[in-house]
Amino acid sequence: MNNALFRSVVIIIAATLLCRSTLAKITVLPDEEIDHVDDSAPPFYQECKKTSDCPASYCCVLGMMRYQMPFCLPIGRLGDPCHPYAENNYRRNFTLNFPNLEDGVHIEESWLLMCPCAKGFSCSKEDATCRKNKTD
């Protein structure tokens, strides 16, 4: 399976997890571009508690499935789907509450639903895909 197809399958799977959320507390973090991109073979599924738990060119993403733990997804590159309104997708800290855990699970510097576009790319509001930034 080629990398573009794999990324699309992973993003489609993540998008299907938009059912419900167990978010209790959200803290907004300052915007920061992710500038590391490589083509290493991705893990099929890797849980994370922060983006630094993921391989290079991946970020830690929280889906919307009830009691779901965050997982690593590839950072958006040319043509990849993205969230066109940056104010709705930014790095955050989460506290996830589960019925059997009193203090919850603390997640740091993670994204909601999908990773941002890689450095040098931005999300097009026309078709919600990552496109190369235009140089002046």
Tab-separated table of C-alpha atoms in Angstrom:
chain	number	residue	atom	x	y	z
A	1	MET	CA	0.000	0.000	0.000
A	2	ASN	CA	1.581	3.327	-0.989
A	3	ASN	CA	2.004	6.148	1.551
A	4	ALA	CA	-0.686	8.408	0.064
A	5	LEU	CA	-3.255	5.621	0.092
A	6	PHE	CA	-2.268	4.627	3.636
A	7	ARG	CA	-2.622	8.255	4.814
A	8	SER	CA	-6.060	8.463	3.197
A	9	VAL	CA	-7.192	5.222	4.837
A	10	VAL	CA	-5.928	6.370	8.250
A	11	ILE	CA	-7.651	9.748	7.881
A	12	ILE	CA	-10.898	8.092	6.787
A	13	ILE	CA	-10.727	5.799	9.815
A	14	ALA	CA	-10.101	8.796	12.072
A	15	ALA	CA	-13.002	10.677	10.504
A	16	THR	CA	-15.348	7.791	11.251
A	17	LEU	CA	-14.551	8.202	14.919
A	18	LEU	CA	-16.481	11.478	15.107
A	19	CYS	CA	-19.279	9.964	17.190
A	20	ARG	CA	-18.824	11.163	20.767
A	21	SER	CA	-16.174	12.708	22.955
A	22	THR	CA	-15.156	12.277	26.572
A	23	LEU	CA	-13.381	15.615	26.810
A	24	ALA	CA	-13.646	17.252	30.179
A	25	LYS	CA	-11.043	19.994	30.054
A	26	ILE	CA	-9.334	21.604	27.077
A	27	THR	CA	-6.378	24.002	27.245
A	28	VAL	CA	-5.405	25.905	24.080
A	29	LEU	CA	-1.678	26.002	23.304
A	30	PRO	CA	0.191	28.531	21.145
A	31	ASP	CA	0.254	27.850	17.415
A	32	GLU	CA	3.409	26.146	16.173
A	33	GLU	CA	4.345	24.771	12.775
A	34	ILE	CA	5.540	21.197	12.635
A	35	ASP	CA	8.616	21.210	10.451
A	36	HIS	CA	9.842	17.603	10.526
A	37	VAL	CA	8.692	15.388	7.673
A	38	ASP	CA	10.121	12.040	6.635
A	39	ASP	CA	8.877	9.073	4.640
A	40	SER	CA	9.613	6.313	7.145
A	41	ALA	CA	7.138	3.455	7.295
A	42	PRO	CA	4.270	4.448	9.601
A	43	PRO	CA	3.058	2.323	12.485
A	44	PHE	CA	-0.377	0.817	11.862
A	45	TYR	CA	-1.693	2.172	15.167
A	46	GLN	CA	0.270	3.822	17.933
A	47	GLU	CA	-1.294	5.394	21.007
A	48	CYS	CA	0.222	8.607	22.336
A	49	LYS	CA	-0.134	11.097	25.169
A	50	LYS	CA	1.695	13.910	23.328
A	51	THR	CA	3.038	14.550	19.836
A	52	SER	CA	6.620	13.764	20.896
A	53	ASP	CA	5.448	10.151	21.530
A	54	CYS	CA	4.881	9.821	17.761
A	55	PRO	CA	7.463	9.212	15.014
A	56	ALA	CA	8.836	12.155	13.040
A	57	SER	CA	6.265	13.624	10.613
A	58	TYR	CA	3.345	12.427	12.782
A	59	CYS	CA	1.276	14.170	15.424
A	60	CYS	CA	-0.843	12.967	18.330
A	61	VAL	CA	-4.555	13.166	17.462
A	62	LEU	CA	-7.660	12.698	19.570
A	63	GLY	CA	-10.663	11.303	17.696
A	64	MET	CA	-14.245	11.595	18.850
A	65	MET	CA	-15.033	7.980	19.813
A	66	ARG	CA	-16.132	7.506	23.403
A	67	TYR	CA	-13.266	6.331	25.667
A	68	GLN	CA	-10.786	6.489	22.818
A	69	MET	CA	-7.114	7.144	23.501
A	70	PRO	CA	-5.233	9.509	21.165
A	71	PHE	CA	-3.149	7.971	18.383
A	72	CYS	CA	-0.451	9.043	15.916
A	73	LEU	CA	-1.439	10.249	12.435
A	74	PRO	CA	0.745	11.605	9.597
A	75	ILE	CA	1.194	15.364	9.281
A	76	GLY	CA	-0.586	16.717	6.196
A	77	ARG	CA	1.361	17.016	2.969
A	78	LEU	CA	0.433	18.044	-0.563
A	79	GLY	CA	-3.137	16.987	-1.339
A	80	ASP	CA	-3.856	15.520	2.100
A	81	PRO	CA	-7.172	16.425	3.778
A	82	CYS	CA	-6.920	19.107	6.457
A	83	HIS	CA	-9.043	21.345	8.649
A	84	PRO	CA	-9.471	24.595	6.680
A	85	TYR	CA	-10.212	26.798	9.679
A	86	ALA	CA	-7.099	26.924	11.862
A	87	GLU	CA	-9.003	28.453	14.761
A	88	ASN	CA	-10.894	25.144	15.053
A	89	ASN	CA	-7.835	22.873	14.946
A	90	TYR	CA	-4.949	23.782	17.197
A	91	ARG	CA	-2.652	22.049	19.678
A	92	ARG	CA	-4.393	21.461	22.984
A	93	ASN	CA	-4.041	19.788	26.344
A	94	PHE	CA	-6.873	17.414	27.231
A	95	THR	CA	-8.008	15.586	30.324
A	96	LEU	CA	-9.982	12.504	29.354
A	97	ASN	CA	-12.359	11.074	31.925
A	98	PHE	CA	-13.099	7.367	32.113
A	99	PRO	CA	-15.567	5.659	34.472
A	100	ASN	CA	-12.863	3.558	36.146
A	101	LEU	CA	-10.214	6.301	36.546
A	102	GLU	CA	-10.636	8.921	39.244
A	103	ASP	CA	-8.074	11.432	37.919
A	104	GLY	CA	-8.556	10.841	34.202
A	105	VAL	CA	-5.820	10.657	31.577
A	106	HIS	CA	-3.840	13.821	30.824
A	107	ILE	CA	-2.972	14.398	27.157
A	108	GLU	CA	-0.549	17.187	26.177
A	109	GLU	CA	0.104	19.059	22.942
A	110	SER	CA	-2.304	17.041	20.837
A	111	TRP	CA	-4.638	17.829	17.955
A	112	LEU	CA	-8.337	17.189	17.530
A	113	LEU	CA	-9.359	14.880	14.626
A	114	MET	CA	-6.437	15.506	12.243
A	115	CYS	CA	-2.877	16.782	12.087
A	116	PRO	CA	-2.065	20.193	10.645
A	117	CYS	CA	-0.305	20.637	7.314
A	118	ALA	CA	3.493	20.334	7.376
A	119	LYS	CA	5.743	23.392	7.322
A	120	GLY	CA	5.643	25.014	3.891
A	121	PHE	CA	2.008	23.984	3.371
A	122	SER	CA	-1.297	25.504	4.416
A	123	CYS	CA	-4.855	24.262	4.394
A	124	SER	CA	-6.916	25.523	1.466
A	125	LYS	CA	-10.364	26.792	2.419
A	126	GLU	CA	-11.524	25.971	-1.134
A	127	ASP	CA	-11.128	22.189	-0.958
A	128	ALA	CA	-9.765	21.460	2.571
A	129	THR	CA	-6.472	19.992	1.321
A	130	CYS	CA	-2.857	20.888	2.106
A	131	ARG	CA	-1.294	23.095	-0.568
A	132	LYS	CA	2.171	24.596	-0.906
A	133	ASN	CA	2.429	28.107	0.485
A	134	LYS	CA	2.691	30.777	-2.174
A	135	THR	CA	5.926	32.769	-2.122
A	136	ASP	CA	5.748	36.499	-2.636
